[in-house]
Short mmCIF file of C-alpha atoms in Angstrom, two decimals:
data_model
loop_
_atom_site.label_atom_id
_atom_site.label_comp_id
_atom_site.label_asym_id
_atom_site.label_seq_id
_atom_site.Cartn_x
_atom_site.Cartn_y
_atom_site.Cartn_z
CA MET A 269 94.65 -84.45 -79.06
CA ASN A 270 93.36 -86.11 -75.85
CA THR A 271 89.71 -85.03 -75.89
CA THR A 272 89.14 -86.13 -72.25
CA ALA A 273 91.97 -84.07 -71.11
CA PHE A 274 90.78 -81.14 -73.23
CA SER A 275 87.40 -81.33 -71.60
CA PHE A 276 88.94 -81.23 -68.07
CA PHE A 277 91.12 -78.32 -69.09
CA VAL A 278 88.25 -76.40 -70.48
CA ALA A 279 86.11 -77.08 -67.35
CA ILE A 280 88.86 -75.73 -65.10
CA ILE A 281 89.29 -72.64 -67.31
CA LEU A 282 85.56 -71.95 -67.27
CA VAL A 283 85.32 -72.34 -63.46
CA THR A 284 88.25 -70.01 -62.83
CA LEU A 285 86.95 -67.45 -65.34
CA LEU A 286 83.58 -67.55 -63.57
CA ILE A 287 85.29 -66.92 -60.25
CA THR A 288 87.11 -63.98 -61.85
CA TYR A 289 83.82 -62.56 -63.16
CA PHE A 290 82.14 -62.47 -59.73
CA ALA A 291 85.36 -61.18 -58.10
CA ALA A 292 85.59 -58.35 -60.68
CA ARG A 293 82.17 -57.16 -59.58
CA ARG A 294 83.53 -56.53 -56.09
CA ASN A 295 86.90 -55.28 -57.15
CA LYS A 296 86.31 -51.49 -56.87
CA SER A 297 89.14 -50.22 -54.75
CA THR A 298 92.89 -50.62 -54.27
CA SER A 299 92.29 -52.42 -51.02
CA GLU A 300 90.10 -54.97 -52.76
CA PHE A 301 92.51 -55.30 -55.67
CA TYR A 302 95.72 -55.67 -53.59
CA VAL A 303 94.52 -57.70 -50.48
CA ALA A 304 90.79 -58.46 -51.01
CA GLY A 305 89.95 -55.76 -48.48
CA GLY A 306 91.48 -57.82 -45.68
CA ASN A 307 88.30 -59.84 -45.55
CA ILE A 308 89.66 -63.35 -46.19
CA THR A 309 89.05 -65.74 -43.24
CA ALA A 310 91.69 -67.94 -41.61
CA TRP A 311 90.56 -71.20 -43.23
CA GLN A 312 90.15 -69.57 -46.64
CA ASN A 313 93.59 -67.96 -46.36
CA GLY A 314 95.14 -71.24 -45.18
CA LEU A 315 93.76 -73.10 -48.20
CA ALA A 316 94.87 -70.24 -50.47
CA ILE A 317 98.36 -70.25 -49.02
CA ALA A 318 98.60 -73.99 -49.51
CA GLY A 319 97.26 -73.51 -53.07
CA ASP A 320 99.79 -70.83 -53.70
CA TYR A 321 102.70 -72.75 -52.18
CA MET A 322 102.11 -76.24 -53.61
CA SER A 323 103.40 -75.33 -57.08
CA ALA A 324 104.25 -77.37 -60.16
CA ALA A 325 107.63 -77.99 -58.59
CA SER A 326 105.89 -79.68 -55.63
CA PHE A 327 103.38 -81.78 -57.59
CA LEU A 328 105.31 -82.66 -60.75
CA GLY A 329 108.93 -82.00 -59.79
CA ILE A 330 109.25 -83.68 -56.33
CA ALA A 331 107.31 -86.80 -57.41
CA GLY A 332 109.52 -87.07 -60.45
CA SER A 333 112.68 -86.49 -58.46
CA ILE A 334 111.79 -89.26 -56.03
CA ALA A 335 110.85 -91.53 -58.89
CA LEU A 336 114.28 -91.10 -60.49
CA THR A 337 116.65 -90.54 -57.57
CA GLY A 338 114.89 -92.09 -54.62
CA PHE A 339 114.87 -90.60 -51.10
CA ASN A 340 117.16 -87.76 -52.18
CA GLY A 341 114.17 -86.23 -53.87
CA PHE A 342 112.30 -86.20 -50.56
CA PHE A 343 114.63 -83.61 -49.16
CA TYR A 344 112.62 -81.10 -51.14
CA SER A 345 109.47 -82.04 -49.31
CA ILE A 346 111.19 -81.76 -45.96
CA GLY A 347 112.67 -78.37 -46.76
CA TYR A 348 109.45 -76.94 -48.06
CA LEU A 349 107.51 -78.02 -44.97
CA VAL A 350 110.12 -76.92 -42.41
CA ALA A 351 110.18 -73.49 -44.13
CA TYR A 352 106.71 -72.76 -42.76
CA LEU A 353 108.01 -72.95 -39.16
CA VAL A 354 110.21 -69.97 -40.04
CA VAL A 355 107.27 -68.15 -41.51
CA LEU A 356 105.00 -68.99 -38.56
CA PHE A 357 107.35 -67.98 -35.76
CA ILE A 358 109.30 -65.11 -37.31
CA VAL A 359 107.51 -63.50 -40.26
CA ALA A 360 103.71 -63.75 -40.18
CA GLU A 361 102.73 -61.62 -37.17
CA PRO A 362 105.17 -58.70 -37.65
CA LEU A 363 104.30 -58.50 -41.35
CA ARG A 364 100.52 -58.30 -40.63
CA ASN A 365 100.98 -55.81 -37.85
CA LEU A 366 103.22 -53.49 -39.86
CA GLY A 367 102.11 -54.10 -43.47
CA LYS A 368 99.22 -52.75 -45.45
CA TYR A 369 99.30 -53.92 -49.02
CA THR A 370 102.87 -55.13 -49.67
CA MET A 371 105.96 -56.35 -47.91
CA ALA A 372 107.60 -52.97 -48.49
CA ASP A 373 104.97 -51.31 -46.17
CA MET A 374 106.56 -53.18 -43.27
CA ILE A 375 110.16 -52.32 -44.21
CA ALA A 376 109.34 -48.69 -44.95
CA ALA A 377 108.02 -48.26 -41.41
CA ARG A 378 111.65 -48.45 -40.28
CA PHE A 379 113.72 -47.00 -43.10
CA ASN A 380 113.67 -44.18 -45.64
CA ALA A 381 110.39 -44.75 -47.51
CA LYS A 382 111.21 -43.89 -51.09
CA LYS A 383 114.57 -45.61 -51.24
CA ILE A 384 113.48 -48.80 -49.46
CA ARG A 385 110.19 -48.99 -51.51
CA SER A 386 112.20 -48.80 -54.73
CA VAL A 387 114.55 -51.59 -53.66
CA ALA A 388 111.68 -53.72 -52.25
CA ALA A 389 109.62 -53.32 -55.41
CA LEU A 390 112.53 -54.32 -57.60
CA ASN A 391 113.20 -57.33 -55.30
CA THR A 392 109.59 -58.42 -55.50
CA LEU A 393 109.55 -58.12 -59.26
CA ALA A 394 112.73 -60.08 -59.70
CA ILE A 395 111.65 -62.97 -57.36
CA SER A 396 108.19 -63.20 -58.92
CA THR A 397 109.45 -63.09 -62.44
CA PHE A 398 112.10 -65.79 -62.06
CA TYR A 399 109.73 -68.00 -59.90
CA MET A 400 107.10 -67.61 -62.65
CA ILE A 401 109.42 -68.96 -65.34
CA ALA A 402 109.58 -72.38 -63.70
CA GLN A 403 105.78 -72.54 -63.52
CA LEU A 404 105.39 -71.55 -67.17
CA VAL A 405 107.95 -74.18 -68.21
CA GLY A 406 105.96 -76.79 -66.32
CA ALA A 407 102.79 -75.55 -67.92
CA GLY A 408 104.21 -75.81 -71.34
CA ALA A 409 105.35 -79.45 -70.80
CA ILE A 410 102.00 -80.69 -69.42
CA ILE A 411 99.84 -79.06 -72.10
CA LYS A 412 102.16 -80.29 -74.84
CA LEU A 413 101.88 -83.79 -73.45
CA LEU A 414 98.10 -83.91 -73.34
CA LEU A 415 96.76 -81.56 -75.97
CA GLY A 416 99.51 -81.85 -78.54
CA LEU A 417 100.11 -78.12 -78.64
CA ASN A 418 103.66 -76.91 -79.07
CA TYR A 419 105.55 -75.59 -76.06
CA GLN A 420 105.49 -71.94 -77.15
CA THR A 421 101.73 -71.89 -77.63
CA SER A 422 101.14 -73.61 -74.28
CA VAL A 423 103.24 -71.06 -72.40
CA ILE A 424 101.39 -68.18 -74.13
CA ILE A 425 97.97 -69.66 -73.23
CA ILE A 426 98.88 -69.86 -69.52
CA GLY A 427 100.29 -66.33 -69.70
CA ILE A 428 97.05 -64.98 -71.08
CA LEU A 429 94.88 -66.74 -68.48
CA MET A 430 97.01 -65.56 -65.47
CA THR A 431 96.84 -61.96 -66.81
CA VAL A 432 93.04 -62.11 -67.08
CA TYR A 433 92.63 -63.41 -63.56
CA VAL A 434 94.71 -60.67 -62.00
CA VAL A 435 93.69 -57.69 -64.20
CA ALA A 436 90.02 -58.38 -63.79
CA GLY A 437 89.69 -60.04 -60.41
CA GLY A 438 92.68 -58.93 -58.30
CA MET A 439 93.42 -60.66 -55.07
CA LEU A 440 89.88 -61.94 -54.51
CA ALA A 441 89.85 -63.86 -57.72
CA THR A 442 93.42 -65.06 -57.12
CA THR A 443 92.43 -66.26 -53.62
CA TRP A 444 89.51 -68.36 -54.85
CA VAL A 445 91.43 -69.76 -57.75
CA GLN A 446 94.08 -70.91 -55.24
CA ILE A 447 91.41 -72.38 -52.95
CA VAL A 448 89.87 -74.39 -55.85
CA LYS A 449 93.32 -75.59 -56.92
CA ALA A 450 94.20 -76.66 -53.37
CA VAL A 451 91.01 -78.78 -53.06
CA LEU A 452 91.54 -80.36 -56.48
CA LEU A 453 95.27 -81.01 -55.78
CA MET A 454 94.66 -82.58 -52.41
CA GLY A 455 91.77 -84.67 -53.80
CA GLY A 456 93.83 -85.94 -56.75
CA THR A 457 96.89 -86.61 -54.67
CA ILE A 458 94.95 -88.58 -52.02
CA ALA A 459 93.13 -90.56 -54.72
CA LEU A 460 96.32 -91.40 -56.60
CA SER A 461 98.17 -92.33 -53.35
CA LEU A 462 95.33 -94.70 -52.30
CA MET A 463 95.40 -96.29 -55.77
CA VAL A 464 99.15 -96.95 -55.33
CA LEU A 465 98.83 -98.31 -51.76
CA SER A 466 95.90 -100.55 -52.72
CA HIS A 467 98.38 -102.76 -54.52
CA PHE A 468 100.46 -103.12 -51.29
CA HIS A 469 97.73 -103.76 -48.77
CA PHE A 470 97.83 -100.08 -47.87
CA ASN A 471 101.24 -100.69 -46.32
CA VAL A 472 103.93 -98.08 -47.20
CA VAL A 473 106.71 -100.40 -46.05
CA GLU A 474 105.62 -102.98 -48.59
CA LEU A 475 105.80 -100.29 -51.31
CA PHE A 476 109.38 -99.35 -50.20
CA ASN A 477 110.41 -103.07 -50.25
CA ALA A 478 108.98 -103.56 -53.70
CA VAL A 479 110.76 -100.48 -55.08
CA ALA A 480 114.06 -101.68 -53.48
CA ALA A 481 113.69 -105.12 -54.98
CA LYS A 482 112.94 -103.58 -58.46
CA ALA A 483 115.32 -100.66 -58.60
CA GLY A 484 117.87 -101.30 -55.83
CA ASP A 485 118.45 -100.28 -52.23
CA LYS A 486 119.92 -96.99 -53.40
CA MET A 487 116.36 -95.83 -54.13
CA ILE A 488 115.48 -96.11 -50.41
CA THR A 489 118.74 -95.29 -48.73
CA PRO A 490 120.03 -91.87 -49.86
CA PRO A 491 123.63 -92.18 -51.05
CA ALA A 492 126.34 -89.76 -49.87
CA PRO A 493 127.31 -86.94 -52.32
CA THR A 494 129.97 -88.22 -54.76
CA THR A 495 131.89 -84.93 -54.99
CA PHE A 496 132.59 -81.90 -52.74
CA LEU A 497 130.60 -79.66 -55.10
CA ALA A 498 127.63 -82.07 -55.01
CA GLY A 499 127.66 -81.88 -51.19
CA ILE A 500 127.77 -78.08 -51.27
CA ASP A 501 124.89 -78.15 -53.80
CA SER A 502 122.84 -80.25 -51.43
CA VAL A 503 123.44 -78.03 -48.45
CA SER A 504 122.61 -75.05 -50.66
CA LEU A 505 119.34 -76.56 -51.79
CA ASN A 506 118.08 -77.14 -48.26
CA LEU A 507 119.25 -73.70 -47.12
CA ALA A 508 117.24 -72.18 -49.92
CA LEU A 509 114.18 -74.23 -49.18
CA VAL A 510 114.12 -73.55 -45.44
CA LEU A 511 114.91 -69.88 -45.58
CA GLY A 512 113.68 -68.97 -48.98
CA THR A 513 109.96 -69.19 -48.26
CA ALA A 514 110.14 -66.32 -45.82
CA GLY A 515 111.15 -64.07 -48.70
CA LEU A 516 108.63 -65.19 -51.30
CA PRO A 517 106.41 -62.14 -52.05
CA HIS A 518 103.41 -64.15 -53.32
CA ILE A 519 103.32 -66.04 -50.00
CA LEU A 520 103.89 -63.07 -47.71
CA ILE A 521 101.28 -60.89 -49.40
CA ARG A 522 98.65 -63.53 -48.33
CA PHE A 523 99.07 -62.45 -44.64
CA LEU A 524 97.87 -59.00 -45.57
CA SER A 525 94.55 -60.28 -46.89
CA VAL A 526 93.28 -61.11 -43.44
CA LYS A 527 92.00 -58.73 -40.78
CA ASP A 528 94.73 -59.09 -38.06
CA ALA A 529 97.80 -60.99 -36.85
CA PRO A 530 95.95 -63.76 -34.93
CA THR A 531 94.03 -64.62 -38.14
CA ALA A 532 97.31 -64.61 -40.04
CA ARG A 533 98.81 -67.10 -37.48
CA ARG A 534 95.76 -69.32 -37.74
CA SER A 535 96.11 -69.21 -41.53
CA ILE A 536 99.63 -70.60 -41.28
CA VAL A 537 98.47 -73.42 -38.98
CA PHE A 538 95.77 -74.40 -41.54
CA ALA A 539 98.22 -74.17 -44.40
CA THR A 540 100.95 -76.17 -42.61
CA TRP A 541 98.63 -79.16 -41.94
CA ILE A 542 97.49 -79.16 -45.57
CA ILE A 543 101.03 -78.77 -46.94
CA GLY A 544 102.40 -81.36 -44.51
CA LEU A 545 99.80 -83.95 -45.57
CA PHE A 546 100.49 -83.32 -49.18
CA TYR A 547 104.30 -83.66 -48.83
CA LEU A 548 103.83 -86.87 -46.86
CA MET A 549 102.21 -88.36 -49.97
CA THR A 550 104.95 -87.34 -52.44
CA PRO A 551 107.09 -90.46 -51.67
CA ILE A 552 104.03 -92.61 -52.40
CA LEU A 553 103.58 -90.92 -55.80
CA GLY A 554 107.29 -91.01 -56.61
CA TYR A 555 107.90 -94.61 -55.61
CA GLY A 556 104.64 -95.61 -57.19
CA ALA A 557 105.83 -94.15 -60.46
CA THR A 558 109.22 -95.97 -60.06
CA TYR A 559 107.44 -99.33 -59.53
CA PHE A 560 104.51 -99.12 -61.96
CA VAL A 561 105.88 -96.88 -64.74
CA GLY A 562 109.66 -97.61 -64.52
CA ILE A 563 112.63 -95.26 -64.48
CA ASP A 564 113.38 -95.68 -68.23
CA ALA A 565 109.79 -94.79 -69.26
CA ILE A 566 109.77 -91.78 -66.95
CA ARG A 567 113.05 -90.41 -68.37
CA LYS A 568 111.84 -91.04 -71.95
CA ALA A 569 108.81 -88.81 -71.35
CA ASN A 570 110.79 -86.14 -69.60
CA ALA A 571 114.45 -86.24 -68.62
CA ALA A 572 113.81 -84.52 -65.31
CA GLY A 573 110.89 -86.86 -64.40
CA ASN A 574 108.32 -84.00 -64.37
CA LEU A 575 105.67 -86.17 -65.98
CA ALA A 576 105.96 -89.10 -63.55
CA ALA A 577 102.75 -88.28 -61.70
CA PRO A 578 100.59 -88.09 -64.88
CA GLN A 579 102.22 -91.24 -66.15
CA LEU A 580 101.43 -92.98 -62.88
CA ALA A 581 97.80 -91.80 -63.07
CA GLU A 582 97.53 -93.17 -66.66
CA GLN A 583 99.02 -96.49 -65.57
CA LEU A 584 96.65 -96.93 -62.61
CA GLY A 585 93.49 -95.16 -63.67
CA GLY A 586 93.53 -95.06 -67.43
CA ASN A 587 92.92 -92.17 -69.70
CA ILE A 588 90.27 -90.43 -67.61
CA PHE A 589 92.36 -90.33 -64.48
CA LEU A 590 95.37 -89.18 -66.51
CA ALA A 591 93.26 -86.32 -67.79
CA PHE A 592 92.09 -85.39 -64.28
CA ILE A 593 95.52 -85.43 -62.72
CA SER A 594 96.93 -83.44 -65.65
CA ALA A 595 94.16 -80.94 -65.29
CA VAL A 596 94.98 -80.66 -61.55
CA ALA A 597 98.55 -79.97 -62.53
CA PHE A 598 97.25 -77.30 -64.95
CA ALA A 599 95.15 -75.71 -62.15
CA THR A 600 98.20 -75.87 -59.85
CA ILE A 601 100.20 -73.77 -62.28
CA LEU A 602 97.40 -71.31 -62.97
CA ALA A 603 96.93 -70.59 -59.19
CA VAL A 604 100.62 -70.08 -58.52
CA VAL A 605 101.28 -67.84 -61.42
CA ALA A 606 98.25 -65.73 -60.57
CA GLY A 607 99.63 -65.29 -57.09
CA LEU A 608 102.97 -64.29 -58.48
CA VAL A 609 101.47 -61.74 -60.87
CA ILE A 610 99.33 -60.04 -58.13
CA SER A 611 102.25 -59.73 -55.83
CA ALA A 612 104.44 -58.25 -58.48
CA ALA A 613 101.78 -55.88 -59.78
CA SER A 614 101.06 -54.74 -56.28
CA ALA A 615 104.66 -54.00 -55.62
CA PHE A 616 105.00 -52.03 -58.80
CA ALA A 617 101.73 -50.03 -58.48
CA HIS A 618 101.64 -49.37 -54.73
CA ASP A 619 105.33 -49.15 -53.85
CA PHE A 620 107.05 -47.86 -56.91
CA TYR A 621 104.38 -45.97 -58.91
CA SER A 622 102.22 -44.56 -56.10
CA ASN A 623 104.71 -43.97 -53.35
CA VAL A 624 107.95 -43.33 -55.19
CA LEU A 625 107.10 -41.81 -58.60
CA ARG A 626 103.86 -40.02 -57.44
CA GLY A 627 104.90 -39.30 -53.85
CA GLY A 628 101.79 -40.98 -52.40
CA LYS A 629 99.48 -38.66 -54.36
CA ALA A 630 98.15 -41.16 -56.96
CA THR A 631 94.47 -41.66 -56.86
CA GLU A 632 92.83 -45.07 -56.44
CA LYS A 633 91.83 -45.07 -60.11
CA GLU A 634 95.42 -44.30 -61.23
CA GLN A 635 96.81 -47.05 -58.90
CA MET A 636 94.37 -49.64 -60.24
CA LYS A 637 95.27 -48.67 -63.81
CA ALA A 638 98.99 -48.87 -63.02
CA ALA A 639 98.53 -52.35 -61.32
CA ARG A 640 96.61 -53.74 -64.30
CA TRP A 641 99.16 -52.53 -66.85
CA ALA A 642 101.95 -53.82 -64.65
CA SER A 643 100.23 -57.26 -64.66
CA VAL A 644 100.27 -57.21 -68.45
CA GLY A 645 103.88 -56.15 -68.62
CA ILE A 646 105.09 -58.69 -66.04
CA ALA A 647 103.25 -61.50 -67.78
CA VAL A 648 104.70 -60.65 -71.21
CA PHE A 649 108.24 -60.37 -69.82
CA SER A 650 107.95 -63.71 -67.99
CA ILE A 651 106.62 -65.47 -71.03
CA LEU A 652 109.55 -64.24 -73.13
CA LEU A 653 111.99 -65.54 -70.53
CA ALA A 654 110.19 -68.83 -70.21
CA LEU A 655 110.58 -69.29 -74.00
CA GLY A 656 114.35 -68.74 -73.81
CA ALA A 657 117.29 -70.89 -72.84
CA ALA A 658 118.54 -71.73 -69.34
CA ALA A 659 121.29 -69.71 -67.66
CA ILE A 660 124.81 -71.10 -67.14
CA PHE A 661 125.90 -71.35 -63.49
CA PRO A 662 128.23 -73.80 -61.73
CA LEU A 663 125.68 -74.70 -59.02
CA LYS A 664 122.08 -75.63 -59.72
CA ASN A 665 121.24 -74.26 -56.25
CA PRO A 666 123.11 -70.96 -55.59
CA ALA A 667 121.62 -70.20 -52.17
CA VAL A 668 124.87 -71.18 -50.40
CA ILE A 669 126.30 -68.09 -52.09
CA SER A 670 123.34 -65.72 -52.31
CA VAL A 671 122.03 -66.15 -48.74
CA PRO A 672 125.40 -65.29 -47.00
CA LEU A 673 125.87 -62.39 -49.40
CA GLY A 674 122.40 -61.12 -48.40
CA PHE A 675 123.33 -61.28 -44.71
CA ILE A 676 126.62 -59.50 -45.37
CA ALA A 677 124.86 -56.80 -47.34
CA CYS A 678 122.45 -56.24 -44.41
CA PHE A 679 125.32 -56.07 -41.96
CA LEU A 680 127.26 -53.55 -44.07
CA GLY A 681 124.15 -51.51 -44.57
CA THR A 682 123.81 -51.32 -40.77
CA VAL A 683 127.40 -50.42 -39.88
CA LEU A 684 128.06 -48.04 -42.76
CA SER A 685 124.84 -46.03 -42.56
CA ALA A 686 124.56 -42.66 -40.91
CA PRO A 687 124.64 -42.49 -37.05
CA VAL A 688 121.36 -43.23 -35.34
CA LYS A 689 119.54 -40.20 -34.03
CA ALA A 690 117.52 -40.09 -30.81
CA ASP A 691 114.22 -39.76 -32.74
CA ASP A 692 115.19 -42.79 -34.82
CA GLU A 693 115.82 -44.88 -31.66
CA GLN A 694 112.35 -43.92 -30.30
CA LYS A 695 110.73 -44.73 -33.67
CA PHE A 696 112.44 -48.14 -33.76
CA GLU A 697 111.08 -48.97 -30.23
CA GLU A 698 107.59 -47.99 -31.34
CA ILE A 699 107.87 -50.14 -34.52
CA PHE A 700 109.28 -53.05 -32.47
CA VAL A 701 106.32 -53.00 -30.13
CA GLN A 702 103.82 -52.72 -32.98
CA ALA A 703 105.43 -55.57 -34.94
CA HIS A 704 105.14 -58.00 -32.03
CA THR A 705 101.86 -56.90 -30.38
CA GLY A 706 99.88 -54.99 -33.06
CA ILE A 707 99.61 -51.97 -30.71
CA LYS A 708 100.13 -48.77 -32.69
CA PRO A 709 101.76 -45.68 -31.06
CA THR A 710 99.21 -43.05 -30.03
CA ASN A 711 101.32 -40.02 -31.03
#
């Protein structure tokens, strides 16, 4: 076991548990549990959004993809960043103006409340669960590498921690865990990037030239897809990255933790700058791993390249820096899975249990109990899936199929639904104004 890494891991766990302890003392109502009472400031929420969004796939996956495949891996970074323009200009303000605790609050303002809440809750649970699987898999790999624990034990440890954060601390604890993670991740990424560039006179072009000389021009110039299916898969990937963020419940719920729509917009601006800076550094990490670690060594450690960043840290900074970067990756996973659990638990307790099963008559105590039990159930289910095998599907990125099907379903639901009544038209106009201005109808 790497004792240095173990010390860093324990330190992060203790800090996050301390945050959870103080948050639990303030976590006395459903508003506090679901959205921290709407008291999160713009800069805090911006950092938390960045911490929630920059997942294990961002830190470990993109760096590894660039290290193994070159510039093709950078398409992930571009897609992730552009996605926030969609969120900023289309989603953030209407969601904050119409929502209360969950995304379903916004949708239910327009449609039949019970039916749409049931569907929205199921949708949130499905997205959060499957997104969580990838994070748990990454957690298992990184803990196995550094602490020598087997994969199954590693996944279970993460599952227990994320459950404790949410059950005890709710949104407030989740927010501060994400803020701490964002600061650690940005600090670690900047430090590692500077260490790479210091070997090339802090000149990115020199780094690119060195990688091209060592691994070939194909690492710098992205090759065209070799088959039709590969081209479709590439288009599908970018479609999912750009449009998918606007439907991620754990990201959208963050806009409900601030007091109003202008604060939500400022949060996005803060988050976009942080996320943009981070993704600009991913080619430095990826190409640095290609040059200093080598493609063969990266593949030997992990076929997908997910350990490229920790390997680079060890190569340039020794055992201590390896332990720090790996602990940052650990914190990254903890923060993201906590956000996923709180969004899923809120959807179940607020949308399905309180408003559908109980008809809006559940007490705050009953809702809190339901949310906490839902957190446990979601965590257990996700852990079981993370321990299982991968699904079989022709495309690695099925968005080229799922996104059009989603639009078709929306269209069919519109044209096949019952005729619009005059009262419905008036209600829609009221909702439209409220969504874009925040002004609520007076009657």
